[in-house]
Short mmCIF file of C-alpha atoms and ligand atoms in Angstrom, two decimals:
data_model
loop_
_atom_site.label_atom_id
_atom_site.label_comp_id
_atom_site.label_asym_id
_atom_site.label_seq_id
_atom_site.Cartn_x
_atom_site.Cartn_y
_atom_site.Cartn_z
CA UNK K 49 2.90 -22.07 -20.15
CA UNK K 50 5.39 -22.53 -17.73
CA UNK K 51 5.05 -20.10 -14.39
CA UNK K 52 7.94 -17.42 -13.59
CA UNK K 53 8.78 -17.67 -9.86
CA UNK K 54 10.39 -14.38 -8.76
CA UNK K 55 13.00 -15.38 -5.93
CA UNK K 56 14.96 -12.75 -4.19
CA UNK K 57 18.42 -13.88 -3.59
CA UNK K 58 19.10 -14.24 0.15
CA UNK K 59 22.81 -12.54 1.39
CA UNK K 60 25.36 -14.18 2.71
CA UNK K 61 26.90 -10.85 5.08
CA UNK K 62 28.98 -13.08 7.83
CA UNK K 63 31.77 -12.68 5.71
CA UNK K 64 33.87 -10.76 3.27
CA UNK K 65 33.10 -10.50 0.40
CA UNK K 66 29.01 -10.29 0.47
CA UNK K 67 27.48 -13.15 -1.85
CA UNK K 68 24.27 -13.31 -2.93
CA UNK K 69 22.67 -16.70 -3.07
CA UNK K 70 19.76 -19.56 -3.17
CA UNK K 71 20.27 -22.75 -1.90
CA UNK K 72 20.04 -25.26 -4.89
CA UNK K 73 17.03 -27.13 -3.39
CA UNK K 74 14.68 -24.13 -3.52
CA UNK K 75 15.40 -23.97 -8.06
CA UNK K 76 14.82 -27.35 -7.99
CA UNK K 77 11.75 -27.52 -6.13
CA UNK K 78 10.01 -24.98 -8.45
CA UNK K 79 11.68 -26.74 -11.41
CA UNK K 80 9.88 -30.11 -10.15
CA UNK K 81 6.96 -28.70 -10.01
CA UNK K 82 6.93 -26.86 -13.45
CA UNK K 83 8.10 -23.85 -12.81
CA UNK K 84 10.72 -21.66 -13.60
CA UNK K 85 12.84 -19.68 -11.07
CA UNK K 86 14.01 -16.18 -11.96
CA UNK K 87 16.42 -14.74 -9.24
CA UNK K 88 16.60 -10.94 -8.90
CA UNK K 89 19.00 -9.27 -6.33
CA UNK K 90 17.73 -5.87 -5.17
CA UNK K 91 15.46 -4.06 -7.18
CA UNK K 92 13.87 -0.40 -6.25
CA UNK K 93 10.42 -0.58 -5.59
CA UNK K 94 9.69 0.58 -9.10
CA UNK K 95 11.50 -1.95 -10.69
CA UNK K 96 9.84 -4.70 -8.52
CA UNK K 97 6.51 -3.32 -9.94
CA UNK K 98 7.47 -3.40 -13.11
CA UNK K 99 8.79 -6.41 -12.73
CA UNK K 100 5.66 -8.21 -11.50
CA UNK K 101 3.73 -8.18 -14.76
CA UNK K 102 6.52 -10.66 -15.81
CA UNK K 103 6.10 -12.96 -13.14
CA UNK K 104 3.24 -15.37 -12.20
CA UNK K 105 4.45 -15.81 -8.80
CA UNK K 106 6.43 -15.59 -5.35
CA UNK K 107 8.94 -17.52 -3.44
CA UNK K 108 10.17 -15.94 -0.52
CA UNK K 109 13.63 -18.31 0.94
CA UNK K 110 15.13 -18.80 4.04
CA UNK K 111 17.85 -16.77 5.30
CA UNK K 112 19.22 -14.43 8.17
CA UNK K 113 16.79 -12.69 10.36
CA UNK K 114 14.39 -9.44 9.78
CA UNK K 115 15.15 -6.54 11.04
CA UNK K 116 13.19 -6.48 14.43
CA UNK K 117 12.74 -2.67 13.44
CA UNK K 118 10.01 -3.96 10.65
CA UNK K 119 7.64 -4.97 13.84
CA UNK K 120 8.74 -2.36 15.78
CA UNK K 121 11.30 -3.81 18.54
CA UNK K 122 14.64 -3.21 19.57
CA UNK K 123 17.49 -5.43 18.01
CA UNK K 124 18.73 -7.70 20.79
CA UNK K 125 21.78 -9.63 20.68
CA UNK K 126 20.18 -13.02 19.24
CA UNK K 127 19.47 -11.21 15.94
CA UNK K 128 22.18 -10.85 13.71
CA UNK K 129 23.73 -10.69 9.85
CA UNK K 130 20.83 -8.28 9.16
CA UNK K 131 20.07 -7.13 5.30
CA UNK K 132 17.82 -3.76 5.60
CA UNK K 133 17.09 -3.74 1.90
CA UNK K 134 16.28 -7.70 1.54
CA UNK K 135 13.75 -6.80 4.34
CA UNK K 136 12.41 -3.78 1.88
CA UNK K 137 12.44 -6.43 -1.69
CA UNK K 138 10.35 -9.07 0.72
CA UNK K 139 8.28 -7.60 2.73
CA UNK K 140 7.35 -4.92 -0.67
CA UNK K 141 6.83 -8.24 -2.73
CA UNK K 142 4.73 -9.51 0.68
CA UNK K 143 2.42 -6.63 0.15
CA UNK K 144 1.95 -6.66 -3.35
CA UNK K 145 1.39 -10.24 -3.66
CA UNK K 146 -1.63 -9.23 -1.04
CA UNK K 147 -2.91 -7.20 -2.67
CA UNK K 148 -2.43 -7.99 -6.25
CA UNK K 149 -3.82 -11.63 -5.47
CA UNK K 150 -0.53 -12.59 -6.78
CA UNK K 151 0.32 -16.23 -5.45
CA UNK K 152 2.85 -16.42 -2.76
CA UNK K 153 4.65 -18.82 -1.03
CA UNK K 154 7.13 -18.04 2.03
CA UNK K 155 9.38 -20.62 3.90
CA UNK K 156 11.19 -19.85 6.87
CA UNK K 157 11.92 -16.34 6.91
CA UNK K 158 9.54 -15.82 3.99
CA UNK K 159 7.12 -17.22 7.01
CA UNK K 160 8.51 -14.44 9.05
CA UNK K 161 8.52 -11.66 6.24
CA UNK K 162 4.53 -12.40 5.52
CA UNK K 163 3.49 -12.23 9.13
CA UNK K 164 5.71 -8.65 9.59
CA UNK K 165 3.83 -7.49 6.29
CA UNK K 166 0.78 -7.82 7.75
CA UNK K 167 1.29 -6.65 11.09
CA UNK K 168 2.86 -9.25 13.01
CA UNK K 169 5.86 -9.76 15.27
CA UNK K 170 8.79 -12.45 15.62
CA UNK K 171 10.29 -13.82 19.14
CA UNK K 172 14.06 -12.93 18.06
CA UNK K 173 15.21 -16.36 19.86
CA UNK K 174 12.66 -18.56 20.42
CA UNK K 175 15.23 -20.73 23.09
CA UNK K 176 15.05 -17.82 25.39
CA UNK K 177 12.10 -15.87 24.65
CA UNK K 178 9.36 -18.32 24.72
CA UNK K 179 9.02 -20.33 27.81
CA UNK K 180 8.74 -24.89 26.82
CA UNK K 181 10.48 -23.92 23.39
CA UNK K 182 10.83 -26.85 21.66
CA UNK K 183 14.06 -27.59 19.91
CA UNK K 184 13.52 -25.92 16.64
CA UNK K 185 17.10 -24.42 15.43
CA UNK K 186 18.58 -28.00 14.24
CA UNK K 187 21.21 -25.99 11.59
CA UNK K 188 23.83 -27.77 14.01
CA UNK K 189 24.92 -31.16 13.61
CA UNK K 190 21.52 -32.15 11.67
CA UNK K 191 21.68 -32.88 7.94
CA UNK K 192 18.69 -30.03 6.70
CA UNK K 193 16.15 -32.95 5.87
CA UNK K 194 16.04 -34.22 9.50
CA UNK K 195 12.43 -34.45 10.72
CA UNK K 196 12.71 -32.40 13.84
CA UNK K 197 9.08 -32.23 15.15
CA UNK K 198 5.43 -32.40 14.60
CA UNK K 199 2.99 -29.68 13.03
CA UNK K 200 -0.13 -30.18 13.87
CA UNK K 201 -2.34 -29.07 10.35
CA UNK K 202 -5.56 -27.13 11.20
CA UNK K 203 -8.16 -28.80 9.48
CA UNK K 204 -10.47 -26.85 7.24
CA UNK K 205 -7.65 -24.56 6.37
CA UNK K 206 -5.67 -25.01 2.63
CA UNK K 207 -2.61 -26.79 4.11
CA UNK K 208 -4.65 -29.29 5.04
CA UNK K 209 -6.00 -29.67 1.77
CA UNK K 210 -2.67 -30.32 0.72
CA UNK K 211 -1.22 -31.90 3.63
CA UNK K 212 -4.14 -34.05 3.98
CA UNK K 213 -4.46 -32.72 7.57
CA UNK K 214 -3.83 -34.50 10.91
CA UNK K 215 0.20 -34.30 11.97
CA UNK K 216 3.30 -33.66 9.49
CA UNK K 217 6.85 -34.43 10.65
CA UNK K 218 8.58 -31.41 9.76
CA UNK K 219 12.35 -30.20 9.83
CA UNK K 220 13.35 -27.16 11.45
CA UNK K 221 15.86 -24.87 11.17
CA UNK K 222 14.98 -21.86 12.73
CA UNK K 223 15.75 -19.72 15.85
CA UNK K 224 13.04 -16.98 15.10
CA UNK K 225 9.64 -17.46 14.99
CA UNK K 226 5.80 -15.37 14.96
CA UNK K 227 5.02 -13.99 18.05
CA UNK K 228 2.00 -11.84 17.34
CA UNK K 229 0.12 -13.28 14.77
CA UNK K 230 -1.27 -10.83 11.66
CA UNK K 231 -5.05 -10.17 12.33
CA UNK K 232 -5.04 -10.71 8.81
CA UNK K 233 -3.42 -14.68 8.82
CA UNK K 234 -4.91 -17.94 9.91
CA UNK K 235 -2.29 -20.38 11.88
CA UNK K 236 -2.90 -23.46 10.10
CA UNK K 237 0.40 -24.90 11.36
CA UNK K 238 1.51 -25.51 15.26
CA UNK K 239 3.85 -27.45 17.11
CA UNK K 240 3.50 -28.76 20.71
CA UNK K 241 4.92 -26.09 22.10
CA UNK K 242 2.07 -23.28 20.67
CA UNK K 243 4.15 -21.56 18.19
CA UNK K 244 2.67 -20.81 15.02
CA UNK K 245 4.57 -22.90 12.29
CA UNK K 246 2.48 -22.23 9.43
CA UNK K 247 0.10 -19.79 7.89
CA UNK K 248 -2.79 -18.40 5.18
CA UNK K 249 -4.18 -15.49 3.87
CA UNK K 250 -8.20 -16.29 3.53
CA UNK K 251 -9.74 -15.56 0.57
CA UNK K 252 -6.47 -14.93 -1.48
CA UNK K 253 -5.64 -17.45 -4.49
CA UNK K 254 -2.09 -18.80 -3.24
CA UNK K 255 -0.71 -16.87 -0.02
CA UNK K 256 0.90 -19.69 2.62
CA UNK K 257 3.77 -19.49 4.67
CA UNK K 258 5.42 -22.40 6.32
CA UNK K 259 8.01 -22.71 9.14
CA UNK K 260 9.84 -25.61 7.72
CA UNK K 261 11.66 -26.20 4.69
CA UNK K 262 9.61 -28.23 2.18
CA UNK K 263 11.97 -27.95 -0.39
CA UNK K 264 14.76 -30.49 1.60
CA UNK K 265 12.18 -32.95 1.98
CA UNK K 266 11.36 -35.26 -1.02
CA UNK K 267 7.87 -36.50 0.93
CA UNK K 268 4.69 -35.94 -1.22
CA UNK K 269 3.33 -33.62 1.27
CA UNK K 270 6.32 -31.08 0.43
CA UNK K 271 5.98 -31.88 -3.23
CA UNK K 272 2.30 -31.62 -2.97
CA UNK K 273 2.59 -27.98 -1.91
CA UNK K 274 4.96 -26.46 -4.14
CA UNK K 275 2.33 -28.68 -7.32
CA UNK K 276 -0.24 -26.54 -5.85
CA UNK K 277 1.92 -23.21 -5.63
CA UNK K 278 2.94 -23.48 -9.21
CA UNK K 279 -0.79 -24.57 -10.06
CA UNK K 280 -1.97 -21.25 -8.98
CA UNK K 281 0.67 -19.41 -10.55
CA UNK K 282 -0.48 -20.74 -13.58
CA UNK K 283 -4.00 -19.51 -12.90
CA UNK K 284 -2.83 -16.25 -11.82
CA UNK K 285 -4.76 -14.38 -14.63
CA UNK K 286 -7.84 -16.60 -14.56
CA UNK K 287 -8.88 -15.12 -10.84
CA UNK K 288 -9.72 -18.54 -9.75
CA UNK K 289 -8.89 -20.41 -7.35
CA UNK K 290 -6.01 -23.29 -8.35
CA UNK K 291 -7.62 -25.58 -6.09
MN1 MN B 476 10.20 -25.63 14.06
#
C-alpha cells in the first residue's frame, strides 16, 4: 500500500495573478520515501472531512505567514502576503490530525500552523522581536540547502530517535517563529538563541513539526524523518505506533 499525503497548496499572493503552488522538493520527498502526494487547494471544512478517510496522512509546507489573528495579536508591519483561508485548511487539518491520531508532519509554517492549533503564538519577526536572534531568515542570497545553524535535539523525545540526538546542522529560512509554546507540544528542537525550532505531540502516532526544511537537504537525518512519517502513515489504521 502506498500512503496518500494530503498537501495543501501554499499561495503565491505577491503578485497578479494568484498561483497556487508546492515547491518540487516537498513531492519528491514523500515520493522518496514511498508515498504519494495528493495536492488539494481549498476545501470547506466538510470536504476536508470527507476527504480524510482517503488519506493516510499530513504534510503541512512552507509558505507566507499566519494570520497573527489565529493567536490573537495585532498584524504588524513584518507580517505580510497573508491567506485567511490557507490558515482555516491548516490549522482545521492541524486539529483533526490531533485528534483523529492521524499522522502529521509540519515544516516551517506547518511548524507555525501546529503550535497556533494548539494554543500557541509566533514572534511575527524574530530579527526585531526577540532580543540575540540568531540569523535565521537566509531566503536571501543563500541557495535553500545552506546549513544555517545548529538545533540542538532533546534527547528522549522522537526526533531524536530519528535524528539520533545530540546537534543537527539545519537550514533556515524563516523570519517567524513560536513564541508561546502549546501546553500541549514538547520542544524537542532549539537553537542557541532559545527559540523553539522543533516540536511533538506526546502520545500521538506521527505529530512533529520542524523549523527547517528537511526536504532541501539530501542528509539521512532529513530522509530519515520523512521514512518514518510515511511509516506511520502506513500504520495509520493499525493504532500503533510506526516506531
Ligand atoms: Mn532557524
Amino acid at each position: 500500500m502506498i500512503p496518500n499525503i494530503l498537501i495543501p497548496l501554499a499561495t503565491q499572493n505577491d503578485q497578479r495573478p494568484i498561483i497556487y503552488k508546492l515547491n518540487q522538493t516537498y513531492a519528491e520527498a514523500i515520493c522518496r520515501a514511498g508515498g504519494n502526494p495528493i495536492m488539494v487547494a481549498r476545501p470547506d471544512d466538510q470536504t476536508l472531512q470527507e476527504l480524510l478517510s482517503t488519506i493516510d496522512g499530513i504534510l503541512l509546507a512552507g509558505g507566507h505567514d499566519v494570520d497573527p489573528n489565529t493567536y490573537g495579536e495585532e498584524k504588524n508591519e513584518h507580517t505580510c502576503n497573508v491567506d485567511q483561508d490557507r490558515d482555516r485548511v491548516e490549522i482545521t487539518l492541524a486539529r483533526l490530525a490531533q485528534e483523529k491520531n492521524i499522522p502529521i508532519l509540519g515544516i516551517c509554517r506547518g511548524l507555525q500552523v501546529m503550535n497556533i492549533t494548539l494554543g500557541g503564538s509566533l514572534y511575527q519577526h524574530l530579527t526585531t522581536d526577540l532580543s540575540g536572534s540568531l540569523t535565521h531568515d537566509m531566503h536571501d542570497g543563500q541557495k535553500r540547502n545552506f546549513l544555517a545553524h545548529e538545533v540542538e535535539i532533546k534527547s528522549g523525545s522522537l526526533l531524536a530517535q530519528i535524528y539520533g540526538g545530540g546537534k543537527a546542522m539545519t537550514n533556515s529560512l524563516h523570519h517567524q517563529g513560536i513564541k508561546r509554546l502549546s501546553n500541549k507540544l514538547t520542544a524537542s528542537g532549539a537553537t542557541s538563541d532559545g527559540l523553539i525550532e522543533a516540536v511533538e505531540l506526546r502520545g500521538h502516532p506521527f505529530y512533529i513539526g520542524v523549523q527547517w526544511h528537511p526536504e532541501e537537504l539530501l542528509d539521512e537525518p532529513s530522509t530519515r524523518l520523512f521514512q518514518a512519517f510515511i511509516a506511520a502513515a502506513k500504520n495509520k489504521n493499525a493504532g500503533t505506533k510506526a516506531f
